[in-house]
Amino acid sequence: MRRISIFGVTGSIGEQTVDLVTRAGGPAAFDTVAVTGGRNVARLAAIARALQAEIAVCADEALLPDLRAALDGSGIEAAAGSAAIAEAADRPADWIMSAIVGAAGLVPGLRALQHGTTLALANKESLVTAGQLLLSTAAEQGARILPVDSEHSAIFQALAAEPMAAVERIILTASGGALRDWPIERLAQATVAEALAHPNWAMGQRITIDSASMFNKALEVIETREYFGVDPDRIEVIIHPESIIHSMVGFRDGALMAHMGAPDMRHSIGYALNWPDRLDLPVRRLDLAQLAQLTFRAPEPGRYPALTLCREVMRLRGLAGAAFNAAKEIALDHFLAGSIGFMDMSGVVEDTLDALSSCPGLEKPVITLEDVLAMDHLARVRAAEAAGRRAKGRG
Ligand SMILES: NC(=O)C1=CN([C@@H]2O[C@H](COP(=O)(O)OP(=O)(O)OC[C@H]3O[C@@H](n4cnc5c(N)ncnc54)[C@H](OP(=O)(O)O)[C@@H]3O)[C@@H](O)[C@H]2O)C=CC1
Ligand SMILES: CC(=O)[C@@H](O)[C@H](O)COP(=O)(O)O
Ligand SMILES: [Mn+2]
């Protein structure tokens, strides 16, 4: 039986992975090694019991007594803290779902690859912060990274029978997010609740706000560059409000191959879970006559400064991705806390990249985990300062 672990099991991607594992038969179909969560220990323990996991780990050390109590009598081990989450990735497994949100997902994913484990990667932040490191580790260990992000799963599937030499361009589709039809001058006033009203996808809070600002798409452009090794000039973004086409690959003969389906992450999660096979999945089938039309429009740069910023990050490479992601995470924390406005998020990221521009190592060609973690820390400090200045300016 295949041994699997699910990191970030209590989140949106984690729960959808549990749904598919459960539909496949749960403990009768998979040996679950580790499940990890952040703070929701009641749900973490319930999933661990249902899947009969060996160990459940929560990120918050203060919640270990609660997790132990919730697992009492089950025989399932309990642990807590980021080191314990990383150690859970050392436990032998065949397949690991990486669905922790943010840069916290990097170390467990890297540890899994160091053991040669197949990594189903939803945590795009790992590729943005340390793409070279993840890919070189996977290559050294003969481990496979299977993309779970819907766009990258779509591209991966379109490329299954084609060499990269045949690729002319990659077109990432974007819904445009909750505020796509707002007048640009109103965006600065957008509230958290307004930015959370995603038109098509039900996702975690952070990625949903990132979708509205298109920081999500900016991360995905970098993710595409890292994962598929394509030149940034060959990566395009198009707004496709229906989110039916999940991305497209353009080939040198002019053909465009589009991956279509209902906006349901269980497709790309299930594809990665069953790969290299294609098995039945419980996703809605498209009724094209009912859909009738698919529409597209170019993103306006003034509405989505993140899409411009990611181009500079790709020009710099090295540790710029780690700085960009960390600054974005801090800017998002401040927006969620109400201390800065919606459009200040891109301002904070831009200020942080400017403040770090003379930093030795930003363009370092070969990066280590220590380099990445140091840059992540420094960028968080600079971004907090930048957010503080903007908060004062508002007050
Ligand atoms: N949701 C989606 O449809 C998509 C998501 N992704 C990517 O997948 C990843 C997960 O997204 P999503 O499921 O939406 O996020 P959620 O916020 O729904 O879930 C995040 C998960 O990570 C856990 N977590 C939070 N902080 C930490 C931490 N510091 N250390 C360890 N675990 C932590 C949470 O635990 P708890 O809740 O218990 O606190 C939860 O299990 C992200 O990288 C996102 O960009 C990509 C494409 C689509
Ligand atoms: C489902 C998924 O992969 C998300 O990353 C999605 O891309 C979010 O939607 P938009 O970023 O297109 O709004
Ligand atoms: Mn995506």
PDB file of C-alpha atoms in Angstrom, residues 70-332:
ATOM      1  CA  ALA A  70      -7.798  15.102  21.290  1.00  0.00           C
ATOM      2  CA  LEU A  71      -5.794  12.004  20.287  1.00  0.00           C
ATOM      3  CA  ASP A  72      -6.137  10.276  23.657  1.00  0.00           C
ATOM      4  CA  GLY A  73      -6.709   6.536  23.335  1.00  0.00           C
ATOM      5  CA  SER A  74      -6.054   6.502  19.578  1.00  0.00           C
ATOM      6  CA  GLY A  75      -2.440   5.311  19.727  1.00  0.00           C
ATOM      7  CA  ILE A  76      -1.515   8.164  17.332  1.00  0.00           C
ATOM      8  CA  GLU A  77       1.649  10.067  18.253  1.00  0.00           C
ATOM      9  CA  ALA A  78       1.386  13.822  18.809  1.00  0.00           C
ATOM     10  CA  ALA A  79       4.065  16.473  18.332  1.00  0.00           C
ATOM     11  CA  ALA A  80       4.262  20.236  17.875  1.00  0.00           C
ATOM     12  CA  GLY A  81       6.463  22.988  16.475  1.00  0.00           C
ATOM     13  CA  SER A  82       8.129  23.720  13.163  1.00  0.00           C
ATOM     14  CA  ALA A  83      11.046  21.350  13.890  1.00  0.00           C
ATOM     15  CA  ALA A  84       8.585  18.523  14.554  1.00  0.00           C
ATOM     16  CA  ILE A  85       6.814  19.290  11.262  1.00  0.00           C
ATOM     17  CA  ALA A  86      10.150  19.087   9.428  1.00  0.00           C
ATOM     18  CA  GLU A  87      10.932  15.793  11.226  1.00  0.00           C
ATOM     19  CA  ALA A  88       7.580  14.408  10.119  1.00  0.00           C
ATOM     20  CA  ALA A  89       8.858  14.859   6.548  1.00  0.00           C
ATOM     21  CA  ASP A  90      11.789  12.570   7.411  1.00  0.00           C
ATOM     22  CA  ARG A  91       9.416   9.655   8.034  1.00  0.00           C
ATOM     23  CA  PRO A  92       9.532   7.266   5.072  1.00  0.00           C
ATOM     24  CA  ALA A  93       6.667   7.939   2.656  1.00  0.00           C
ATOM     25  CA  ASP A  94       6.036   7.471  -1.060  1.00  0.00           C
ATOM     26  CA  TRP A  95       4.020  10.647  -1.621  1.00  0.00           C
ATOM     27  CA  ILE A  96       3.726  13.876   0.336  1.00  0.00           C
ATOM     28  CA  MET A  97       1.199  16.656  -0.163  1.00  0.00           C
ATOM     29  CA  SER A  98       2.841  20.024   0.536  1.00  0.00           C
ATOM     30  CA  ALA A  99      -0.109  22.291   1.409  1.00  0.00           C
ATOM     31  CA  ILE A 100       1.147  24.458   4.250  1.00  0.00           C
ATOM     32  CA  VAL A 101       0.535  28.103   3.386  1.00  0.00           C
ATOM     33  CA  GLY A 102       3.515  30.455   3.010  1.00  0.00           C
ATOM     34  CA  ALA A 103       7.265  30.100   3.350  1.00  0.00           C
ATOM     35  CA  ALA A 104       6.708  27.746   6.328  1.00  0.00           C
ATOM     36  CA  GLY A 105       6.131  25.044   3.706  1.00  0.00           C
ATOM     37  CA  LEU A 106       9.682  25.224   2.351  1.00  0.00           C
ATOM     38  CA  VAL A 107      11.662  23.177   4.893  1.00  0.00           C
ATOM     39  CA  PRO A 108       9.296  20.171   5.140  1.00  0.00           C
ATOM     40  CA  GLY A 109       9.057  20.010   1.335  1.00  0.00           C
ATOM     41  CA  LEU A 110      12.828  20.174   0.978  1.00  0.00           C
ATOM     42  CA  ARG A 111      13.284  17.484   3.634  1.00  0.00           C
ATOM     43  CA  ALA A 112      10.861  15.200   1.786  1.00  0.00           C
ATOM     44  CA  LEU A 113      12.836  15.663  -1.448  1.00  0.00           C
ATOM     45  CA  GLN A 114      16.101  14.939   0.382  1.00  0.00           C
ATOM     46  CA  HIS A 115      14.633  11.503   1.120  1.00  0.00           C
ATOM     47  CA  GLY A 116      13.625  10.991  -2.516  1.00  0.00           C
ATOM     48  CA  THR A 117       9.913  11.262  -1.721  1.00  0.00           C
ATOM     49  CA  THR A 118       7.496  12.364  -4.449  1.00  0.00           C
ATOM     50  CA  LEU A 119       6.309  15.874  -3.576  1.00  0.00           C
ATOM     51  CA  ALA A 120       2.841  16.975  -4.654  1.00  0.00           C
ATOM     52  CA  LEU A 121       3.446  20.709  -4.465  1.00  0.00           C
ATOM     53  CA  ALA A 122       0.615  23.130  -3.748  1.00  0.00           C
ATOM     54  CA  ASN A 123       2.928  25.364  -1.711  1.00  0.00           C
ATOM     55  CA  LYS A 124       4.024  27.657  -4.571  1.00  0.00           C
ATOM     56  CA  GLU A 125       5.939  29.826  -2.093  1.00  0.00           C
ATOM     57  CA  SER A 126       8.655  27.127  -1.873  1.00  0.00           C
ATOM     58  CA  LEU A 127       9.404  27.344  -5.583  1.00  0.00           C
ATOM     59  CA  VAL A 128       9.368  31.148  -5.481  1.00  0.00           C
ATOM     60  CA  THR A 129      11.731  31.365  -2.511  1.00  0.00           C
ATOM     61  CA  ALA A 130      14.054  28.476  -3.317  1.00  0.00           C
ATOM     62  CA  GLY A 131      13.234  27.047  -6.729  1.00  0.00           C
ATOM     63  CA  GLN A 132      16.799  26.154  -7.690  1.00  0.00           C
ATOM     64  CA  LEU A 133      17.389  24.436  -4.365  1.00  0.00           C
ATOM     65  CA  LEU A 134      14.242  22.323  -4.588  1.00  0.00           C
ATOM     66  CA  LEU A 135      14.832  21.321  -8.191  1.00  0.00           C
ATOM     67  CA  SER A 136      18.514  20.479  -7.692  1.00  0.00           C
ATOM     68  CA  THR A 137      17.671  18.432  -4.572  1.00  0.00           C
ATOM     69  CA  ALA A 138      14.954  16.575  -6.465  1.00  0.00           C
ATOM     70  CA  ALA A 139      17.380  15.884  -9.339  1.00  0.00           C
ATOM     71  CA  GLU A 140      20.129  14.653  -6.980  1.00  0.00           C
ATOM     72  CA  GLN A 141      17.777  12.334  -5.104  1.00  0.00           C
ATOM     73  CA  GLY A 142      15.768  11.193  -8.117  1.00  0.00           C
ATOM     74  CA  ALA A 143      12.647  12.623  -6.469  1.00  0.00           C
ATOM     75  CA  ARG A 144       9.694  13.959  -8.424  1.00  0.00           C
ATOM     76  CA  ILE A 145       7.877  17.237  -7.865  1.00  0.00           C
ATOM     77  CA  LEU A 146       4.298  17.071  -9.158  1.00  0.00           C
ATOM     78  CA  PRO A 147       2.656  20.493  -9.484  1.00  0.00           C
ATOM     79  CA  VAL A 148      -0.704  20.907  -7.748  1.00  0.00           C
ATOM     80  CA  ASP A 149      -1.322  24.601  -8.428  1.00  0.00           C
ATOM     81  CA  SER A 150      -4.089  24.430 -11.046  1.00  0.00           C
ATOM     82  CA  GLU A 151      -2.188  26.391 -13.709  1.00  0.00           C
ATOM     83  CA  HIS A 152       0.992  24.375 -13.320  1.00  0.00           C
ATOM     84  CA  SER A 153      -0.854  21.079 -13.247  1.00  0.00           C
ATOM     85  CA  ALA A 154      -2.556  22.196 -16.482  1.00  0.00           C
ATOM     86  CA  ILE A 155       0.777  23.071 -18.108  1.00  0.00           C
ATOM     87  CA  PHE A 156       2.362  19.837 -16.846  1.00  0.00           C
ATOM     88  CA  GLN A 157      -0.480  17.865 -18.428  1.00  0.00           C
ATOM     89  CA  ALA A 158      -0.255  19.811 -21.714  1.00  0.00           C
ATOM     90  CA  LEU A 159       3.465  19.046 -21.839  1.00  0.00           C
ATOM     91  CA  ALA A 160       3.147  15.346 -21.018  1.00  0.00           C
ATOM     92  CA  ALA A 161       3.909  14.284 -24.579  1.00  0.00           C
ATOM     93  CA  GLU A 162       5.889  17.308 -25.783  1.00  0.00           C
ATOM     94  CA  PRO A 163       9.531  18.359 -25.370  1.00  0.00           C
ATOM     95  CA  MET A 164      10.227  21.809 -23.867  1.00  0.00           C
ATOM     96  CA  ALA A 165      12.056  22.641 -27.127  1.00  0.00           C
ATOM     97  CA  ALA A 166       8.654  22.704 -28.846  1.00  0.00           C
ATOM     98  CA  VAL A 167       7.308  25.355 -26.455  1.00  0.00           C
ATOM     99  CA  GLU A 168       7.069  28.945 -27.655  1.00  0.00           C
ATOM    100  CA  ARG A 169       5.120  30.459 -24.763  1.00  0.00           C
ATOM    101  CA  ILE A 170       3.110  29.658 -21.678  1.00  0.00           C
ATOM    102  CA  ILE A 171      -0.103  31.551 -20.992  1.00  0.00           C
ATOM    103  CA  LEU A 172      -1.271  31.611 -17.383  1.00  0.00           C
ATOM    104  CA  THR A 173      -4.946  32.333 -16.951  1.00  0.00           C
ATOM    105  CA  ALA A 174      -6.131  34.511 -14.061  1.00  0.00           C
ATOM    106  CA  SER A 175      -9.657  35.091 -12.826  1.00  0.00           C
ATOM    107  CA  GLY A 176      -8.764  38.716 -12.069  1.00  0.00           C
ATOM    108  CA  GLY A 177      -9.902  38.243  -8.483  1.00  0.00           C
ATOM    109  CA  ALA A 178     -12.698  39.749  -6.451  1.00  0.00           C
ATOM    110  CA  LEU A 179     -12.047  43.359  -7.440  1.00  0.00           C
ATOM    111  CA  ARG A 180     -11.463  42.867 -11.153  1.00  0.00           C
ATOM    112  CA  ASP A 181     -14.367  45.097 -12.201  1.00  0.00           C
ATOM    113  CA  TRP A 182     -13.848  47.874  -9.643  1.00  0.00           C
ATOM    114  CA  PRO A 183     -12.719  51.301 -10.859  1.00  0.00           C
ATOM    115  CA  ILE A 184      -8.952  51.455 -10.222  1.00  0.00           C
ATOM    116  CA  GLU A 185      -9.272  54.615  -8.086  1.00  0.00           C
ATOM    117  CA  ARG A 186     -11.519  52.765  -5.601  1.00  0.00           C
ATOM    118  CA  LEU A 187      -9.097  49.881  -5.003  1.00  0.00           C
ATOM    119  CA  ALA A 188      -7.198  51.669  -2.234  1.00  0.00           C
ATOM    120  CA  GLN A 189     -10.406  51.561  -0.135  1.00  0.00           C
ATOM    121  CA  ALA A 190     -11.115  47.835  -0.621  1.00  0.00           C
ATOM    122  CA  THR A 191     -11.749  45.963   2.625  1.00  0.00           C
ATOM    123  CA  VAL A 192     -10.620  42.467   3.555  1.00  0.00           C
ATOM    124  CA  ALA A 193     -14.181  41.165   3.175  1.00  0.00           C
ATOM    125  CA  GLU A 194     -14.477  42.671  -0.315  1.00  0.00           C
ATOM    126  CA  ALA A 195     -11.122  41.234  -1.424  1.00  0.00           C
ATOM    127  CA  LEU A 196     -12.156  37.806  -0.095  1.00  0.00           C
ATOM    128  CA  ALA A 197     -15.183  37.495  -2.390  1.00  0.00           C
ATOM    129  CA  HIS A 198     -13.456  35.360  -5.046  1.00  0.00           C
ATOM    130  CA  PRO A 199     -15.693  34.919  -8.106  1.00  0.00           C
ATOM    131  CA  ASN A 200     -14.819  31.281  -8.850  1.00  0.00           C
ATOM    132  CA  TRP A 201     -12.594  29.444  -6.385  1.00  0.00           C
ATOM    133  CA  ALA A 202     -13.138  28.518  -2.724  1.00  0.00           C
ATOM    134  CA  MET A 203      -9.633  28.757  -1.223  1.00  0.00           C
ATOM    135  CA  GLY A 204      -7.777  29.724   1.940  1.00  0.00           C
ATOM    136  CA  GLN A 205      -7.920  33.348   3.077  1.00  0.00           C
ATOM    137  CA  ARG A 206      -4.380  34.326   2.130  1.00  0.00           C
ATOM    138  CA  ILE A 207      -4.377  33.033  -1.445  1.00  0.00           C
ATOM    139  CA  THR A 208      -7.819  34.576  -1.995  1.00  0.00           C
ATOM    140  CA  ILE A 209      -6.544  38.065  -1.121  1.00  0.00           C
ATOM    141  CA  ASP A 210      -3.452  37.369  -3.248  1.00  0.00           C
ATOM    142  CA  SER A 211      -5.755  36.540  -6.105  1.00  0.00           C
ATOM    143  CA  ALA A 212      -7.461  39.949  -5.810  1.00  0.00           C
ATOM    144  CA  SER A 213      -4.100  41.774  -5.819  1.00  0.00           C
ATOM    145  CA  MET A 214      -2.677  39.329  -8.404  1.00  0.00           C
ATOM    146  CA  PHE A 215       0.236  38.629  -6.083  1.00  0.00           C
ATOM    147  CA  ASN A 216      -0.958  35.052  -6.528  1.00  0.00           C
ATOM    148  CA  LYS A 217      -0.436  35.302 -10.291  1.00  0.00           C
ATOM    149  CA  ALA A 218       2.907  37.057  -9.774  1.00  0.00           C
ATOM    150  CA  LEU A 219       4.026  34.114  -7.608  1.00  0.00           C
ATOM    151  CA  GLU A 220       2.732  31.766 -10.292  1.00  0.00           C
ATOM    152  CA  VAL A 221       4.700  33.502 -13.057  1.00  0.00           C
ATOM    153  CA  ILE A 222       7.863  32.929 -10.998  1.00  0.00           C
ATOM    154  CA  GLU A 223       6.713  29.383 -10.185  1.00  0.00           C
ATOM    155  CA  THR A 224       6.377  28.757 -13.947  1.00  0.00           C
ATOM    156  CA  ARG A 225       9.824  30.147 -14.617  1.00  0.00           C
ATOM    157  CA  GLU A 226      11.354  27.953 -11.903  1.00  0.00           C
ATOM    158  CA  TYR A 227       9.449  24.742 -12.509  1.00  0.00           C
ATOM    159  CA  PHE A 228       9.444  24.645 -16.314  1.00  0.00           C
ATOM    160  CA  GLY A 229      12.685  26.581 -16.862  1.00  0.00           C
ATOM    161  CA  VAL A 230      11.157  28.891 -19.476  1.00  0.00           C
ATOM    162  CA  ASP A 231      12.475  32.347 -20.232  1.00  0.00           C
ATOM    163  CA  PRO A 232      10.342  34.981 -18.403  1.00  0.00           C
ATOM    164  CA  ASP A 233       9.643  36.731 -21.743  1.00  0.00           C
ATOM    165  CA  ARG A 234       7.760  33.626 -22.810  1.00  0.00           C
ATOM    166  CA  ILE A 235       5.363  33.685 -19.857  1.00  0.00           C
ATOM    167  CA  GLU A 236       2.150  35.650 -20.385  1.00  0.00           C
ATOM    168  CA  VAL A 237      -0.847  36.329 -18.148  1.00  0.00           C
ATOM    169  CA  ILE A 238      -4.386  36.712 -19.467  1.00  0.00           C
ATOM    170  CA  ILE A 239      -7.535  37.434 -17.499  1.00  0.00           C
ATOM    171  CA  HIS A 240     -10.101  34.733 -18.081  1.00  0.00           C
ATOM    172  CA  PRO A 241     -13.034  35.559 -15.788  1.00  0.00           C
ATOM    173  CA  GLU A 242     -14.694  32.122 -16.043  1.00  0.00           C
ATOM    174  CA  SER A 243     -11.651  30.129 -14.734  1.00  0.00           C
ATOM    175  CA  ILE A 244     -12.483  27.238 -17.075  1.00  0.00           C
ATOM    176  CA  ILE A 245      -9.188  27.215 -18.957  1.00  0.00           C
ATOM    177  CA  HIS A 246      -6.560  26.585 -16.291  1.00  0.00           C
ATOM    178  CA  SER A 247      -3.643  27.618 -18.507  1.00  0.00           C
ATOM    179  CA  MET A 248      -2.316  27.173 -22.030  1.00  0.00           C
ATOM    180  CA  VAL A 249       0.861  26.133 -23.751  1.00  0.00           C
ATOM    181  CA  GLY A 250       1.725  27.690 -27.120  1.00  0.00           C
ATOM    182  CA  PHE A 251       3.934  25.580 -29.377  1.00  0.00           C
ATOM    183  CA  ARG A 252       6.397  26.718 -32.052  1.00  0.00           C
ATOM    184  CA  ASP A 253       4.035  25.602 -34.817  1.00  0.00           C
ATOM    185  CA  GLY A 254       1.407  28.066 -33.559  1.00  0.00           C
ATOM    186  CA  ALA A 255      -0.810  25.508 -31.804  1.00  0.00           C
ATOM    187  CA  LEU A 256      -2.240  26.455 -28.418  1.00  0.00           C
ATOM    188  CA  MET A 257      -3.059  23.619 -26.032  1.00  0.00           C
ATOM    189  CA  ALA A 258      -5.562  24.602 -23.330  1.00  0.00           C
ATOM    190  CA  HIS A 259      -6.438  22.592 -20.238  1.00  0.00           C
ATOM    191  CA  MET A 260     -10.123  22.991 -19.344  1.00  0.00           C
ATOM    192  CA  GLY A 261     -12.278  21.891 -16.455  1.00  0.00           C
ATOM    193  CA  ALA A 262     -14.554  23.062 -13.675  1.00  0.00           C
ATOM    194  CA  PRO A 263     -12.788  25.232 -11.075  1.00  0.00           C
ATOM    195  CA  ASP A 264     -12.255  22.425  -8.563  1.00  0.00           C
ATOM    196  CA  MET A 265      -8.833  21.796  -7.059  1.00  0.00           C
ATOM    197  CA  ARG A 266      -9.652  18.128  -6.626  1.00  0.00           C
ATOM    198  CA  HIS A 267      -8.737  17.735 -10.296  1.00  0.00           C
ATOM    199  CA  SER A 268      -5.102  18.780  -9.892  1.00  0.00           C
ATOM    200  CA  ILE A 269      -4.799  17.207  -6.421  1.00  0.00           C
ATOM    201  CA  GLY A 270      -6.251  13.945  -7.765  1.00  0.00           C
ATOM    202  CA  TYR A 271      -4.051  14.089 -10.863  1.00  0.00           C
ATOM    203  CA  ALA A 272      -0.971  14.319  -8.610  1.00  0.00           C
ATOM    204  CA  LEU A 273      -2.285  11.620  -6.259  1.00  0.00           C
ATOM    205  CA  ASN A 274      -2.969   9.148  -9.081  1.00  0.00           C
ATOM    206  CA  TRP A 275      -0.090  10.099 -11.389  1.00  0.00           C
ATOM    207  CA  PRO A 276       1.010   8.562 -13.724  1.00  0.00           C
ATOM    208  CA  ASP A 277      -2.465   7.024 -13.963  1.00  0.00           C
ATOM    209  CA  ARG A 278      -5.696   8.924 -14.590  1.00  0.00           C
ATOM    210  CA  LEU A 279      -8.469   7.633 -12.353  1.00  0.00           C
ATOM    211  CA  ASP A 280     -12.095   8.732 -11.858  1.00  0.00           C
ATOM    212  CA  LEU A 281     -12.422  12.010  -9.989  1.00  0.00           C
ATOM    213  CA  PRO A 282     -15.581  13.541  -8.473  1.00  0.00           C
ATOM    214  CA  VAL A 283     -15.351  16.822 -10.397  1.00  0.00           C
ATOM    215  CA  ARG A 284     -18.244  18.379 -12.303  1.00  0.00           C
ATOM    216  CA  ARG A 285     -18.104  17.685 -16.045  1.00  0.00           C
ATOM    217  CA  LEU A 286     -18.293  20.743 -18.295  1.00  0.00           C
ATOM    218  CA  ASP A 287     -21.446  21.393 -20.294  1.00  0.00           C
ATOM    219  CA  LEU A 288     -19.984  23.456 -23.129  1.00  0.00           C
ATOM    220  CA  ALA A 289     -23.335  24.377 -24.657  1.00  0.00           C
ATOM    221  CA  GLN A 290     -24.434  25.762 -21.321  1.00  0.00           C
ATOM    222  CA  LEU A 291     -21.153  27.632 -20.901  1.00  0.00           C
ATOM    223  CA  ALA A 292     -21.660  29.035 -24.413  1.00  0.00           C
ATOM    224  CA  GLN A 293     -18.637  31.344 -24.328  1.00  0.00           C
ATOM    225  CA  LEU A 294     -15.247  31.876 -22.748  1.00  0.00           C
ATOM    226  CA  THR A 295     -13.851  35.395 -22.492  1.00  0.00           C
ATOM    227  CA  PHE A 296     -10.383  36.913 -22.143  1.00  0.00           C
ATOM    228  CA  ARG A 297      -8.888  40.330 -21.530  1.00  0.00           C
ATOM    229  CA  ALA A 298      -5.431  41.744 -20.915  1.00  0.00           C
ATOM    230  CA  PRO A 299      -4.606  42.680 -17.289  1.00  0.00           C
ATOM    231  CA  GLU A 300      -4.282  46.458 -16.686  1.00  0.00           C
ATOM    232  CA  PRO A 301      -0.822  47.161 -15.138  1.00  0.00           C
ATOM    233  CA  GLY A 302      -2.217  49.986 -12.923  1.00  0.00           C
ATOM    234  CA  ARG A 303      -4.660  47.569 -11.311  1.00  0.00           C
ATOM    235  CA  TYR A 304      -2.075  44.835 -10.700  1.00  0.00           C
ATOM    236  CA  PRO A 305       1.394  46.277  -9.838  1.00  0.00           C
ATOM    237  CA  ALA A 306       2.408  42.802  -8.563  1.00  0.00           C
ATOM    238  CA  LEU A 307       2.605  41.608 -12.173  1.00  0.00           C
ATOM    239  CA  THR A 308       5.240  44.259 -12.932  1.00  0.00           C
ATOM    240  CA  LEU A 309       7.192  43.574  -9.718  1.00  0.00           C
ATOM    241  CA  CYS A 310       7.549  39.860 -10.476  1.00  0.00           C
ATOM    242  CA  ARG A 311       9.361  40.677 -13.736  1.00  0.00           C
ATOM    243  CA  GLU A 312      12.104  42.491 -11.799  1.00  0.00           C
ATOM    244  CA  VAL A 313      12.328  39.559  -9.367  1.00  0.00           C
ATOM    245  CA  MET A 314      12.867  37.160 -12.271  1.00  0.00           C
ATOM    246  CA  ARG A 315      15.527  39.475 -13.754  1.00  0.00           C
ATOM    247  CA  LEU A 316      17.447  39.389 -10.455  1.00  0.00           C
ATOM    248  CA  ARG A 317      16.831  35.695  -9.613  1.00  0.00           C
ATOM    249  CA  GLY A 318      19.091  34.461  -6.751  1.00  0.00           C
ATOM    250  CA  LEU A 319      17.483  35.438  -3.454  1.00  0.00           C
ATOM    251  CA  ALA A 320      15.092  37.987  -4.944  1.00  0.00           C
ATOM    252  CA  GLY A 321      12.256  35.441  -4.925  1.00  0.00           C
ATOM    253  CA  ALA A 322      12.737  34.839  -1.195  1.00  0.00           C
ATOM    254  CA  ALA A 323      12.673  38.605  -0.563  1.00  0.00           C
ATOM    255  CA  PHE A 324       9.604  39.102  -2.753  1.00  0.00           C
ATOM    256  CA  ASN A 325       7.594  36.341  -1.108  1.00  0.00           C
ATOM    257  CA  ALA A 326       8.542  37.342   2.451  1.00  0.00           C
ATOM    258  CA  ALA A 327       7.684  41.000   1.797  1.00  0.00           C
ATOM    259  CA  LYS A 328       4.370  39.963   0.275  1.00  0.00           C
ATOM    260  CA  GLU A 329       3.536  37.814   3.320  1.00  0.00           C
ATOM    261  CA  ILE A 330       4.228  40.713   5.702  1.00  0.00           C
ATOM    262  CA  ALA A 331       2.260  43.168   3.533  1.00  0.00           C
ATOM    263  CA  LEU A 332      -0.657  40.736   3.531  1.00  0.00           C
TER     264      LEU A 332
END
